């Protein structure tokens, strides 16, 4: 009865814009690695989360299924919670017609809903999409929160990339790069999953430079199926970093701007330069040291 009453009221009263709010990702914790979304209507927020403490054990358990909960919360208090956790929140209007908007507004007056939560099946994105269907609104579903935003609003983001490079070394040859999923692609903040080039496949490549900082790349070379890993762990402050990588002590400077980034580093074997320039969906990339250079063009789509 409550649903029917609210639906009748919402038909006669013009519903306010319903937005999807994206909480920025953070590679510091497993539960924040892919970001988070919630729906917003006036000063109400519909948010689906783990109904447990945000620790490593609970998050690993969520791969197999734990209890989740969809809650209706005050929007401003929820945003402040995330901002206190040093995560940015941006809201984008959903692409809905007046009828869909009126129907979905009833969701924001529901009681708490308990459900199963799994990272690989029902997370915040897929759950909110499912709840919307209960109100006759077909939001395009995605396991990745920021892709959910891109599919259902006017905000568009690219998630794949392909590149062609020329390598200057003893052989002087061509190389390519394909990334199946690229959530971010800055020198200081990036996550790329399933990357291919002519020499190896990399299941994951991740970097995060913010005080305690790290880089990690896991790779499998095609020849002899040899597994390797590149890593860095150190401290970053106002562009400068110091730490350790595969070769020992590693120091340097790293800075990202809107469409340009540069990283200069030195260890006991190399002095390295990594820089890029972005224009629309294209990136000009240069990677070099005293013995090698690789320049190429990357297209994101």
PDB file of C-alpha atoms in Angstrom:
ATOM      1  CA  UNK A   1       0.000   0.000   0.000  1.00  0.00           C
ATOM      2  CA  UNK A   2       2.838   2.380   0.821  1.00  0.00           C
ATOM      3  CA  UNK A   3       4.341   1.867  -2.640  1.00  0.00           C
ATOM      4  CA  UNK A   4       0.995   2.472  -4.410  1.00  0.00           C
ATOM      5  CA  UNK A   5       0.330   5.630  -2.369  1.00  0.00           C
ATOM      6  CA  UNK A   6       3.787   7.066  -3.057  1.00  0.00           C
ATOM      7  CA  UNK A   7       3.535   6.204  -6.738  1.00  0.00           C
ATOM      8  CA  UNK A   8       0.196   8.049  -7.056  1.00  0.00           C
ATOM      9  CA  UNK A   9       1.634  11.104  -5.284  1.00  0.00           C
ATOM     10  CA  UNK A  10       4.747  11.111  -7.491  1.00  0.00           C
ATOM     11  CA  UNK A  11       2.642  11.073 -10.671  1.00  0.00           C
ATOM     12  CA  UNK A  12       0.893  14.322  -9.712  1.00  0.00           C
ATOM     13  CA  UNK A  13       3.948  15.994  -8.219  1.00  0.00           C
ATOM     14  CA  UNK A  14       6.823  16.482 -10.633  1.00  0.00           C
ATOM     15  CA  UNK A  15       9.721  14.349  -9.405  1.00  0.00           C
ATOM     16  CA  UNK A  16      13.038  16.046  -8.832  1.00  0.00           C
ATOM     17  CA  UNK A  17      16.064  14.922 -10.836  1.00  0.00           C
ATOM     18  CA  UNK A  18      17.417  11.536  -9.790  1.00  0.00           C
ATOM     19  CA  UNK A  19      21.190  11.286  -9.982  1.00  0.00           C
ATOM     20  CA  UNK A  20      23.812   8.608  -9.691  1.00  0.00           C
ATOM     21  CA  UNK A  21      26.709   9.676  -7.447  1.00  0.00           C
ATOM     22  CA  UNK A  22      30.144   8.205  -8.009  1.00  0.00           C
ATOM     23  CA  UNK A  23      32.513   7.885  -5.062  1.00  0.00           C
ATOM     24  CA  UNK A  24      36.092   8.000  -6.355  1.00  0.00           C
ATOM     25  CA  UNK A  25      38.174   4.856  -6.249  1.00  0.00           C
ATOM     26  CA  UNK A  26      41.173   4.438  -3.970  1.00  0.00           C
ATOM     27  CA  UNK A  27      43.800   1.755  -4.396  1.00  0.00           C
ATOM     28  CA  UNK A  28      44.719   1.885  -0.712  1.00  0.00           C
ATOM     29  CA  UNK A  29      42.031  -0.635   0.286  1.00  0.00           C
ATOM     30  CA  UNK A  30      40.423  -3.599  -1.417  1.00  0.00           C
ATOM     31  CA  UNK A  31      36.872  -2.420  -0.742  1.00  0.00           C
ATOM     32  CA  UNK A  32      37.520   0.976  -2.408  1.00  0.00           C
ATOM     33  CA  UNK A  33      39.561  -0.207  -5.400  1.00  0.00           C
ATOM     34  CA  UNK A  34      36.751   0.042  -7.970  1.00  0.00           C
ATOM     35  CA  UNK A  35      34.907   2.987  -6.460  1.00  0.00           C
ATOM     36  CA  UNK A  36      31.271   3.034  -5.361  1.00  0.00           C
ATOM     37  CA  UNK A  37      27.945   4.503  -6.490  1.00  0.00           C
ATOM     38  CA  UNK A  38      24.672   5.471  -4.870  1.00  0.00           C
ATOM     39  CA  UNK A  39      21.464   6.994  -6.205  1.00  0.00           C
ATOM     40  CA  UNK A  40      20.334  10.441  -5.022  1.00  0.00           C
ATOM     41  CA  UNK A  41      16.906  12.092  -4.990  1.00  0.00           C
ATOM     42  CA  UNK A  42      16.395  15.455  -3.247  1.00  0.00           C
ATOM     43  CA  UNK A  43      18.309  14.955   0.025  1.00  0.00           C
ATOM     44  CA  UNK A  44      17.869  11.176   0.080  1.00  0.00           C
ATOM     45  CA  UNK A  45      20.444   8.598  -0.999  1.00  0.00           C
ATOM     46  CA  UNK A  46      19.885   4.931  -1.851  1.00  0.00           C
ATOM     47  CA  UNK A  47      23.129   3.082  -1.178  1.00  0.00           C
ATOM     48  CA  UNK A  48      23.947  -0.646  -1.366  1.00  0.00           C
ATOM     49  CA  UNK A  49      26.942  -1.706   0.726  1.00  0.00           C
ATOM     50  CA  UNK A  50      28.532  -4.543   2.613  1.00  0.00           C
ATOM     51  CA  UNK A  51      26.709  -5.019   5.900  1.00  0.00           C
ATOM     52  CA  UNK A  52      29.959  -5.723   7.738  1.00  0.00           C
ATOM     53  CA  UNK A  53      33.168  -4.124   8.913  1.00  0.00           C
ATOM     54  CA  UNK A  54      35.353  -2.958   6.046  1.00  0.00           C
ATOM     55  CA  UNK A  55      38.345  -5.165   6.738  1.00  0.00           C
ATOM     56  CA  UNK A  56      40.369  -7.558   4.600  1.00  0.00           C
ATOM     57  CA  UNK A  57      38.622 -10.692   5.863  1.00  0.00           C
ATOM     58  CA  UNK A  58      35.114  -9.376   5.143  1.00  0.00           C
ATOM     59  CA  UNK A  59      36.077  -8.101   1.712  1.00  0.00           C
ATOM     60  CA  UNK A  60      37.710 -11.361   0.675  1.00  0.00           C
ATOM     61  CA  UNK A  61      34.599 -13.172   1.916  1.00  0.00           C
ATOM     62  CA  UNK A  62      32.511 -10.925  -0.337  1.00  0.00           C
ATOM     63  CA  UNK A  63      34.007 -12.710  -3.345  1.00  0.00           C
ATOM     64  CA  UNK A  64      31.874 -15.696  -2.350  1.00  0.00           C
ATOM     65  CA  UNK A  65      28.862 -13.907  -0.870  1.00  0.00           C
ATOM     66  CA  UNK A  66      28.118 -12.055   2.341  1.00  0.00           C
ATOM     67  CA  UNK A  67      25.212  -9.974   3.559  1.00  0.00           C
ATOM     68  CA  UNK A  68      24.687  -6.635   1.879  1.00  0.00           C
ATOM     69  CA  UNK A  69      22.186  -3.927   2.702  1.00  0.00           C
ATOM     70  CA  UNK A  70      20.418  -1.254   0.666  1.00  0.00           C
ATOM     71  CA  UNK A  71      19.807   1.768   2.899  1.00  0.00           C
ATOM     72  CA  UNK A  72      18.039   5.107   2.492  1.00  0.00           C
ATOM     73  CA  UNK A  73      20.299   7.739   4.059  1.00  0.00           C
ATOM     74  CA  UNK A  74      20.572  11.560   4.162  1.00  0.00           C
ATOM     75  CA  UNK A  75      22.507  12.518   1.028  1.00  0.00           C
ATOM     76  CA  UNK A  76      24.569  15.303   2.623  1.00  0.00           C
ATOM     77  CA  UNK A  77      25.649  13.123   5.550  1.00  0.00           C
ATOM     78  CA  UNK A  78      26.640  10.292   3.212  1.00  0.00           C
ATOM     79  CA  UNK A  79      28.719  12.636   1.053  1.00  0.00           C
ATOM     80  CA  UNK A  80      30.438  14.013   4.160  1.00  0.00           C
ATOM     81  CA  UNK A  81      31.248  10.452   5.252  1.00  0.00           C
ATOM     82  CA  UNK A  82      33.087   9.800   1.996  1.00  0.00           C
ATOM     83  CA  UNK A  83      34.790  13.198   1.982  1.00  0.00           C
ATOM     84  CA  UNK A  84      36.075  12.528   5.514  1.00  0.00           C
ATOM     85  CA  UNK A  85      37.562   9.340   4.033  1.00  0.00           C
ATOM     86  CA  UNK A  86      39.349  11.555   1.441  1.00  0.00           C
ATOM     87  CA  UNK A  87      37.203  10.287  -1.430  1.00  0.00           C
ATOM     88  CA  UNK A  88      35.512  12.661  -3.863  1.00  0.00           C
ATOM     89  CA  UNK A  89      31.822  12.403  -4.759  1.00  0.00           C
ATOM     90  CA  UNK A  90      30.416  13.588  -8.099  1.00  0.00           C
ATOM     91  CA  UNK A  91      26.759  13.286  -9.049  1.00  0.00           C
ATOM     92  CA  UNK A  92      25.374  12.971 -12.582  1.00  0.00           C
ATOM     93  CA  UNK A  93      21.661  13.130 -13.594  1.00  0.00           C
ATOM     94  CA  UNK A  94      20.309   9.779 -14.797  1.00  0.00           C
ATOM     95  CA  UNK A  95      18.912   9.717 -18.324  1.00  0.00           C
ATOM     96  CA  UNK A  96      15.248   9.093 -17.401  1.00  0.00           C
ATOM     97  CA  UNK A  97      11.978  10.330 -18.806  1.00  0.00           C
ATOM     98  CA  UNK A  98       9.357  11.893 -16.514  1.00  0.00           C
ATOM     99  CA  UNK A  99       7.457   8.620 -16.040  1.00  0.00           C
ATOM    100  CA  UNK A 100      10.585   6.617 -15.160  1.00  0.00           C
ATOM    101  CA  UNK A 101      11.720   9.344 -12.789  1.00  0.00           C
ATOM    102  CA  UNK A 102       8.363   9.340 -11.007  1.00  0.00           C
ATOM    103  CA  UNK A 103       8.410   5.551 -10.684  1.00  0.00           C
ATOM    104  CA  UNK A 104      11.988   5.349  -9.390  1.00  0.00           C
ATOM    105  CA  UNK A 105      11.410   8.070  -6.792  1.00  0.00           C
ATOM    106  CA  UNK A 106       9.379   5.522  -4.807  1.00  0.00           C
ATOM    107  CA  UNK A 107      12.607   3.596  -4.157  1.00  0.00           C
ATOM    108  CA  UNK A 108      13.776   6.380  -1.855  1.00  0.00           C
ATOM    109  CA  UNK A 109      10.973   5.712   0.616  1.00  0.00           C
ATOM    110  CA  UNK A 110      11.626   1.984   1.007  1.00  0.00           C
ATOM    111  CA  UNK A 111      12.765   0.325   4.211  1.00  0.00           C
ATOM    112  CA  UNK A 112      16.198  -1.316   4.481  1.00  0.00           C
ATOM    113  CA  UNK A 113      16.646  -4.257   2.115  1.00  0.00           C
ATOM    114  CA  UNK A 114      19.039  -7.081   2.996  1.00  0.00           C
ATOM    115  CA  UNK A 115      20.534  -9.080   0.168  1.00  0.00           C
ATOM    116  CA  UNK A 116      23.550 -11.117  -0.914  1.00  0.00           C
ATOM    117  CA  UNK A 117      26.663  -9.146  -1.809  1.00  0.00           C
ATOM    118  CA  UNK A 118      29.474 -10.463  -4.003  1.00  0.00           C
ATOM    119  CA  UNK A 119      32.169  -8.498  -5.796  1.00  0.00           C
ATOM    120  CA  UNK A 120      31.823 -10.539  -8.977  1.00  0.00           C
ATOM    121  CA  UNK A 121      28.020 -10.685  -9.175  1.00  0.00           C
ATOM    122  CA  UNK A 122      25.966  -8.338  -7.018  1.00  0.00           C
ATOM    123  CA  UNK A 123      27.834  -5.233  -5.925  1.00  0.00           C
ATOM    124  CA  UNK A 124      26.580  -1.656  -5.636  1.00  0.00           C
ATOM    125  CA  UNK A 125      26.212  -1.254  -9.413  1.00  0.00           C
ATOM    126  CA  UNK A 126      24.390  -4.454 -10.277  1.00  0.00           C
ATOM    127  CA  UNK A 127      22.204  -4.300  -7.148  1.00  0.00           C
ATOM    128  CA  UNK A 128      20.977  -0.742  -7.778  1.00  0.00           C
ATOM    129  CA  UNK A 129      20.256  -1.678 -11.381  1.00  0.00           C
ATOM    130  CA  UNK A 130      18.193  -4.639 -10.159  1.00  0.00           C
ATOM    131  CA  UNK A 131      16.273  -2.543  -7.616  1.00  0.00           C
ATOM    132  CA  UNK A 132      15.459   0.034 -10.325  1.00  0.00           C
ATOM    133  CA  UNK A 133      13.874  -2.711 -12.454  1.00  0.00           C
ATOM    134  CA  UNK A 134      11.458  -3.371  -9.609  1.00  0.00           C
ATOM    135  CA  UNK A 135      10.070   0.107 -10.361  1.00  0.00           C
ATOM    136  CA  UNK A 136       9.938  -0.351 -14.126  1.00  0.00           C
ATOM    137  CA  UNK A 137      13.213   1.467 -14.820  1.00  0.00           C
ATOM    138  CA  UNK A 138      15.790  -0.397 -16.891  1.00  0.00           C
ATOM    139  CA  UNK A 139      19.191   1.007 -15.969  1.00  0.00           C
ATOM    140  CA  UNK A 140      22.060  -0.501 -17.940  1.00  0.00           C
ATOM    141  CA  UNK A 141      23.915  -2.819 -15.593  1.00  0.00           C
ATOM    142  CA  UNK A 142      27.635  -3.059 -14.941  1.00  0.00           C
ATOM    143  CA  UNK A 143      29.844  -4.636 -12.301  1.00  0.00           C
ATOM    144  CA  UNK A 144      32.097  -1.563 -12.459  1.00  0.00           C
ATOM    145  CA  UNK A 145      30.615   1.537 -10.757  1.00  0.00           C
ATOM    146  CA  UNK A 146      32.149   4.173 -13.056  1.00  0.00           C
ATOM    147  CA  UNK A 147      31.003   2.213 -16.124  1.00  0.00           C
ATOM    148  CA  UNK A 148      27.471   2.187 -14.668  1.00  0.00           C
ATOM    149  CA  UNK A 149      27.704   5.993 -14.585  1.00  0.00           C
ATOM    150  CA  UNK A 150      28.960   6.127 -18.163  1.00  0.00           C
ATOM    151  CA  UNK A 151      26.158   3.871 -19.439  1.00  0.00           C
ATOM    152  CA  UNK A 152      23.297   5.719 -17.733  1.00  0.00           C
ATOM    153  CA  UNK A 153      24.250   9.422 -17.840  1.00  0.00           C
ATOM    154  CA  UNK A 154      25.739  11.949 -20.237  1.00  0.00           C
ATOM    155  CA  UNK A 155      29.154  11.471 -18.604  1.00  0.00           C
ATOM    156  CA  UNK A 156      31.309   9.311 -20.859  1.00  0.00           C
ATOM    157  CA  UNK A 157      34.542   7.547 -20.001  1.00  0.00           C
ATOM    158  CA  UNK A 158      36.778   5.234 -22.020  1.00  0.00           C
ATOM    159  CA  UNK A 159      37.687   1.827 -20.609  1.00  0.00           C
ATOM    160  CA  UNK A 160      39.851   0.242 -23.307  1.00  0.00           C
ATOM    161  CA  UNK A 161      42.995   1.255 -25.123  1.00  0.00           C
ATOM    162  CA  UNK A 162      45.154   0.140 -28.017  1.00  0.00           C
ATOM    163  CA  UNK A 163      48.547   1.550 -28.982  1.00  0.00           C
ATOM    164  CA  UNK A 164      51.287   1.231 -31.556  1.00  0.00           C
ATOM    165  CA  UNK A 165      54.932   1.970 -30.669  1.00  0.00           C
ATOM    166  CA  UNK A 166      58.345   2.160 -32.241  1.00  0.00           C
ATOM    167  CA  UNK A 167      61.237   0.894 -30.117  1.00  0.00           C
ATOM    168  CA  UNK A 168      64.717   2.330 -30.494  1.00  0.00           C
ATOM    169  CA  UNK A 169      67.193  -0.285 -29.271  1.00  0.00           C
ATOM    170  CA  UNK A 170      69.572  -2.791 -30.831  1.00  0.00           C
ATOM    171  CA  UNK A 171      66.810  -4.201 -33.049  1.00  0.00           C
ATOM    172  CA  UNK A 172      64.632  -1.091 -33.731  1.00  0.00           C
ATOM    173  CA  UNK A 173      61.230  -2.759 -34.022  1.00  0.00           C
ATOM    174  CA  UNK A 174      57.495  -2.170 -33.691  1.00  0.00           C
ATOM    175  CA  UNK A 175      55.470  -3.010 -30.593  1.00  0.00           C
ATOM    176  CA  UNK A 176      51.791  -2.829 -29.687  1.00  0.00           C
ATOM    177  CA  UNK A 177      49.760  -2.479 -26.505  1.00  0.00           C
ATOM    178  CA  UNK A 178      46.191  -3.592 -25.799  1.00  0.00           C
ATOM    179  CA  UNK A 179      44.450  -3.005 -22.469  1.00  0.00           C
ATOM    180  CA  UNK A 180      41.130  -4.757 -21.902  1.00  0.00           C
ATOM    181  CA  UNK A 181      40.172  -2.648 -18.869  1.00  0.00           C
ATOM    182  CA  UNK A 182      41.803   0.669 -18.031  1.00  0.00           C
ATOM    183  CA  UNK A 183      40.017   2.430 -15.169  1.00  0.00           C
ATOM    184  CA  UNK A 184      42.566   5.198 -14.750  1.00  0.00           C
ATOM    185  CA  UNK A 185      45.634   5.988 -16.743  1.00  0.00           C
ATOM    186  CA  UNK A 186      47.703   8.574 -14.881  1.00  0.00           C
ATOM    187  CA  UNK A 187      51.297   7.998 -13.821  1.00  0.00           C
ATOM    188  CA  UNK A 188      50.311   8.614 -10.196  1.00  0.00           C
ATOM    189  CA  UNK A 189      46.990   6.751 -10.191  1.00  0.00           C
ATOM    190  CA  UNK A 190      46.292   3.886 -12.581  1.00  0.00           C
ATOM    191  CA  UNK A 191      44.744   0.443 -12.760  1.00  0.00           C
ATOM    192  CA  UNK A 192      44.989  -1.634 -15.923  1.00  0.00           C
ATOM    193  CA  UNK A 193      43.726  -5.197 -16.131  1.00  0.00           C
ATOM    194  CA  UNK A 194      44.704  -7.648 -18.879  1.00  0.00           C
ATOM    195  CA  UNK A 195      47.380  -5.866 -20.890  1.00  0.00           C
ATOM    196  CA  UNK A 196      49.057  -7.373 -23.943  1.00  0.00           C
ATOM    197  CA  UNK A 197      52.152  -6.462 -25.949  1.00  0.00           C
ATOM    198  CA  UNK A 198      54.447  -8.424 -28.258  1.00  0.00           C
ATOM    199  CA  UNK A 199      56.500  -9.903 -25.409  1.00  0.00           C
ATOM    200  CA  UNK A 200      54.136 -10.665 -22.545  1.00  0.00           C
ATOM    201  CA  UNK A 201      50.666 -10.537 -21.025  1.00  0.00           C
ATOM    202  CA  UNK A 202      50.087  -8.638 -17.778  1.00  0.00           C
ATOM    203  CA  UNK A 203      46.999  -9.599 -15.702  1.00  0.00           C
ATOM    204  CA  UNK A 204      47.320  -6.460 -13.562  1.00  0.00           C
ATOM    205  CA  UNK A 205      49.299  -3.232 -13.543  1.00  0.00           C
ATOM    206  CA  UNK A 206      48.616  -0.756 -10.753  1.00  0.00           C
ATOM    207  CA  UNK A 207      50.206   2.406  -9.357  1.00  0.00           C
ATOM    208  CA  UNK A 208      49.297   4.779  -6.537  1.00  0.00           C
ATOM    209  CA  UNK A 209      51.457   7.738  -5.519  1.00  0.00           C
ATOM    210  CA  UNK A 210      50.091   9.409  -2.399  1.00  0.00           C
ATOM    211  CA  UNK A 211      52.364   9.489   0.668  1.00  0.00           C
ATOM    212  CA  UNK A 212      52.891   5.734   1.128  1.00  0.00           C
ATOM    213  CA  UNK A 213      53.104   4.785  -2.561  1.00  0.00           C
ATOM    214  CA  UNK A 214      53.549   1.740  -4.725  1.00  0.00           C
ATOM    215  CA  UNK A 215      53.654   0.322  -8.222  1.00  0.00           C
ATOM    216  CA  UNK A 216      53.122  -3.318  -9.144  1.00  0.00           C
ATOM    217  CA  UNK A 217      53.015  -5.196 -12.429  1.00  0.00           C
ATOM    218  CA  UNK A 218      52.603  -8.941 -12.792  1.00  0.00           C
ATOM    219  CA  UNK A 219      53.551 -10.401 -16.164  1.00  0.00           C
ATOM    220  CA  UNK A 220      53.891 -13.684 -18.041  1.00  0.00           C
ATOM    221  CA  UNK A 221      56.342 -13.795 -20.940  1.00  0.00           C
ATOM    222  CA  UNK A 222      55.214 -15.769 -23.983  1.00  0.00           C
ATOM    223  CA  UNK A 223      58.586 -17.526 -24.310  1.00  0.00           C
ATOM    224  CA  UNK A 224      58.810 -20.397 -21.788  1.00  0.00           C
ATOM    225  CA  UNK A 225      55.778 -18.927 -19.917  1.00  0.00           C
ATOM    226  CA  UNK A 226      58.119 -17.201 -17.473  1.00  0.00           C
ATOM    227  CA  UNK A 227      56.428 -15.191 -14.710  1.00  0.00           C
ATOM    228  CA  UNK A 228      57.917 -11.888 -13.559  1.00  0.00           C
ATOM    229  CA  UNK A 229      56.956  -8.950 -11.339  1.00  0.00           C
ATOM    230  CA  UNK A 230      57.998  -5.295 -11.284  1.00  0.00           C
ATOM    231  CA  UNK A 231      57.433  -3.339  -8.094  1.00  0.00           C
ATOM    232  CA  UNK A 232      58.093  -0.090  -6.278  1.00  0.00           C
ATOM    233  CA  UNK A 233      57.365   0.768  -2.652  1.00  0.00           C
ATOM    234  CA  UNK A 234      58.185   4.137  -1.162  1.00  0.00           C
ATOM    235  CA  UNK A 235      57.115   7.581  -0.005  1.00  0.00           C
ATOM    236  CA  UNK A 236      55.797  10.443  -2.161  1.00  0.00           C
ATOM    237  CA  UNK A 237      55.643  14.124  -1.212  1.00  0.00           C
ATOM    238  CA  UNK A 238      54.848  17.106  -3.452  1.00  0.00           C
ATOM    239  CA  UNK A 239      56.089  15.435  -6.617  1.00  0.00           C
ATOM    240  CA  UNK A 240      59.205  13.769  -5.232  1.00  0.00           C
ATOM    241  CA  UNK A 241      59.458  10.120  -4.245  1.00  0.00           C
ATOM    242  CA  UNK A 242      62.004   7.779  -2.705  1.00  0.00           C
ATOM    243  CA  UNK A 243      61.772   4.038  -2.184  1.00  0.00           C
ATOM    244  CA  UNK A 244      62.890   0.667  -3.477  1.00  0.00           C
ATOM    245  CA  UNK A 245      62.211  -1.211  -6.700  1.00  0.00           C
ATOM    246  CA  UNK A 246      63.543  -4.410  -8.294  1.00  0.00           C
ATOM    247  CA  UNK A 247      67.029  -2.913  -8.493  1.00  0.00           C
ATOM    248  CA  UNK A 248      67.244  -1.360  -5.023  1.00  0.00           C
ATOM    249  CA  UNK A 249      67.082   2.337  -4.143  1.00  0.00           C
ATOM    250  CA  UNK A 250      64.809   4.337  -6.455  1.00  0.00           C
ATOM    251  CA  UNK A 251      64.359   8.135  -6.348  1.00  0.00           C
ATOM    252  CA  UNK A 252      62.690  10.597  -8.659  1.00  0.00           C
ATOM    253  CA  UNK A 253      60.024  13.150  -9.526  1.00  0.00           C
ATOM    254  CA  UNK A 254      56.464  12.472 -10.746  1.00  0.00           C
ATOM    255  CA  UNK A 255      53.657  14.876 -11.611  1.00  0.00           C
ATOM    256  CA  UNK A 256      50.342  14.566 -13.457  1.00  0.00           C
ATOM    257  CA  UNK A 257      48.505  17.535 -14.967  1.00  0.00           C
ATOM    258  CA  UNK A 258      45.201  17.686 -16.878  1.00  0.00           C
ATOM    259  CA  UNK A 259      46.589  16.340 -20.158  1.00  0.00           C
ATOM    260  CA  UNK A 260      50.293  15.878 -19.453  1.00  0.00           C
ATOM    261  CA  UNK A 261      52.399  13.811 -17.097  1.00  0.00           C
ATOM    262  CA  UNK A 262      56.076  13.254 -16.437  1.00  0.00           C
ATOM    263  CA  UNK A 263      58.101  10.841 -14.335  1.00  0.00           C
ATOM    264  CA  UNK A 264      61.884  10.963 -13.971  1.00  0.00           C
ATOM    265  CA  UNK A 265      63.520   8.293 -11.829  1.00  0.00           C
ATOM    266  CA  UNK A 266      66.917   6.786 -11.130  1.00  0.00           C
ATOM    267  CA  UNK A 267      68.093   3.494  -9.687  1.00  0.00           C
ATOM    268  CA  UNK A 268      71.441   1.714  -9.768  1.00  0.00           C
ATOM    269  CA  UNK A 269      70.888   0.473 -13.361  1.00  0.00           C
ATOM    270  CA  UNK A 270      68.969   3.209 -15.186  1.00  0.00           C
ATOM    271  CA  UNK A 271      67.930   6.832 -15.408  1.00  0.00           C
ATOM    272  CA  UNK A 272      64.349   6.629 -16.667  1.00  0.00           C
ATOM    273  CA  UNK A 273      61.941   9.043 -18.342  1.00  0.00           C
ATOM    274  CA  UNK A 274      58.218   8.364 -18.736  1.00  0.00           C
ATOM    275  CA  UNK A 275      56.020  11.114 -20.160  1.00  0.00           C
ATOM    276  CA  UNK A 276      52.762  11.524 -22.052  1.00  0.00           C
ATOM    277  CA  UNK A 277      50.556  14.133 -23.695  1.00  0.00           C
ATOM    278  CA  UNK A 278      46.788  13.628 -24.099  1.00  0.00           C
ATOM    279  CA  UNK A 279      44.562  15.100 -26.800  1.00  0.00           C
ATOM    280  CA  UNK A 280      40.910  13.989 -26.872  1.00  0.00           C
ATOM    281  CA  UNK A 281      40.998  10.160 -27.066  1.00  0.00           C
ATOM    282  CA  UNK A 282      44.663   9.966 -28.043  1.00  0.00           C
ATOM    283  CA  UNK A 283      47.882   9.851 -26.050  1.00  0.00           C
ATOM    284  CA  UNK A 284      51.435  10.429 -27.275  1.00  0.00           C
ATOM    285  CA  UNK A 285      53.722   8.388 -25.021  1.00  0.00           C
ATOM    286  CA  UNK A 286      57.505   8.354 -24.557  1.00  0.00           C
ATOM    287  CA  UNK A 287      59.445   5.915 -22.353  1.00  0.00           C
ATOM    288  CA  UNK A 288      63.228   6.091 -22.380  1.00  0.00           C
ATOM    289  CA  UNK A 289      66.484   5.448 -20.541  1.00  0.00           C
ATOM    290  CA  UNK A 290      70.143   5.725 -21.560  1.00  0.00           C
ATOM    291  CA  UNK A 291      69.950   2.531 -23.655  1.00  0.00           C
ATOM    292  CA  UNK A 292      66.405   2.433 -24.942  1.00  0.00           C
ATOM    293  CA  UNK A 293      63.477   4.536 -26.173  1.00  0.00           C
ATOM    294  CA  UNK A 294      59.867   3.701 -26.943  1.00  0.00           C
ATOM    295  CA  UNK A 295      57.530   6.223 -28.537  1.00  0.00           C
ATOM    296  CA  UNK A 296      53.982   5.638 -29.679  1.00  0.00           C
ATOM    297  CA  UNK A 297      50.367   6.666 -30.026  1.00  0.00           C
ATOM    298  CA  UNK A 298      47.593   5.217 -27.830  1.00  0.00           C
ATOM    299  CA  UNK A 299      43.868   5.377 -28.639  1.00  0.00           C
ATOM    300  CA  UNK A 300      41.293   5.080 -25.839  1.00  0.00           C
ATOM    301  CA  UNK A 301      37.737   3.945 -26.580  1.00  0.00           C
TER     302      UNK A 301
END
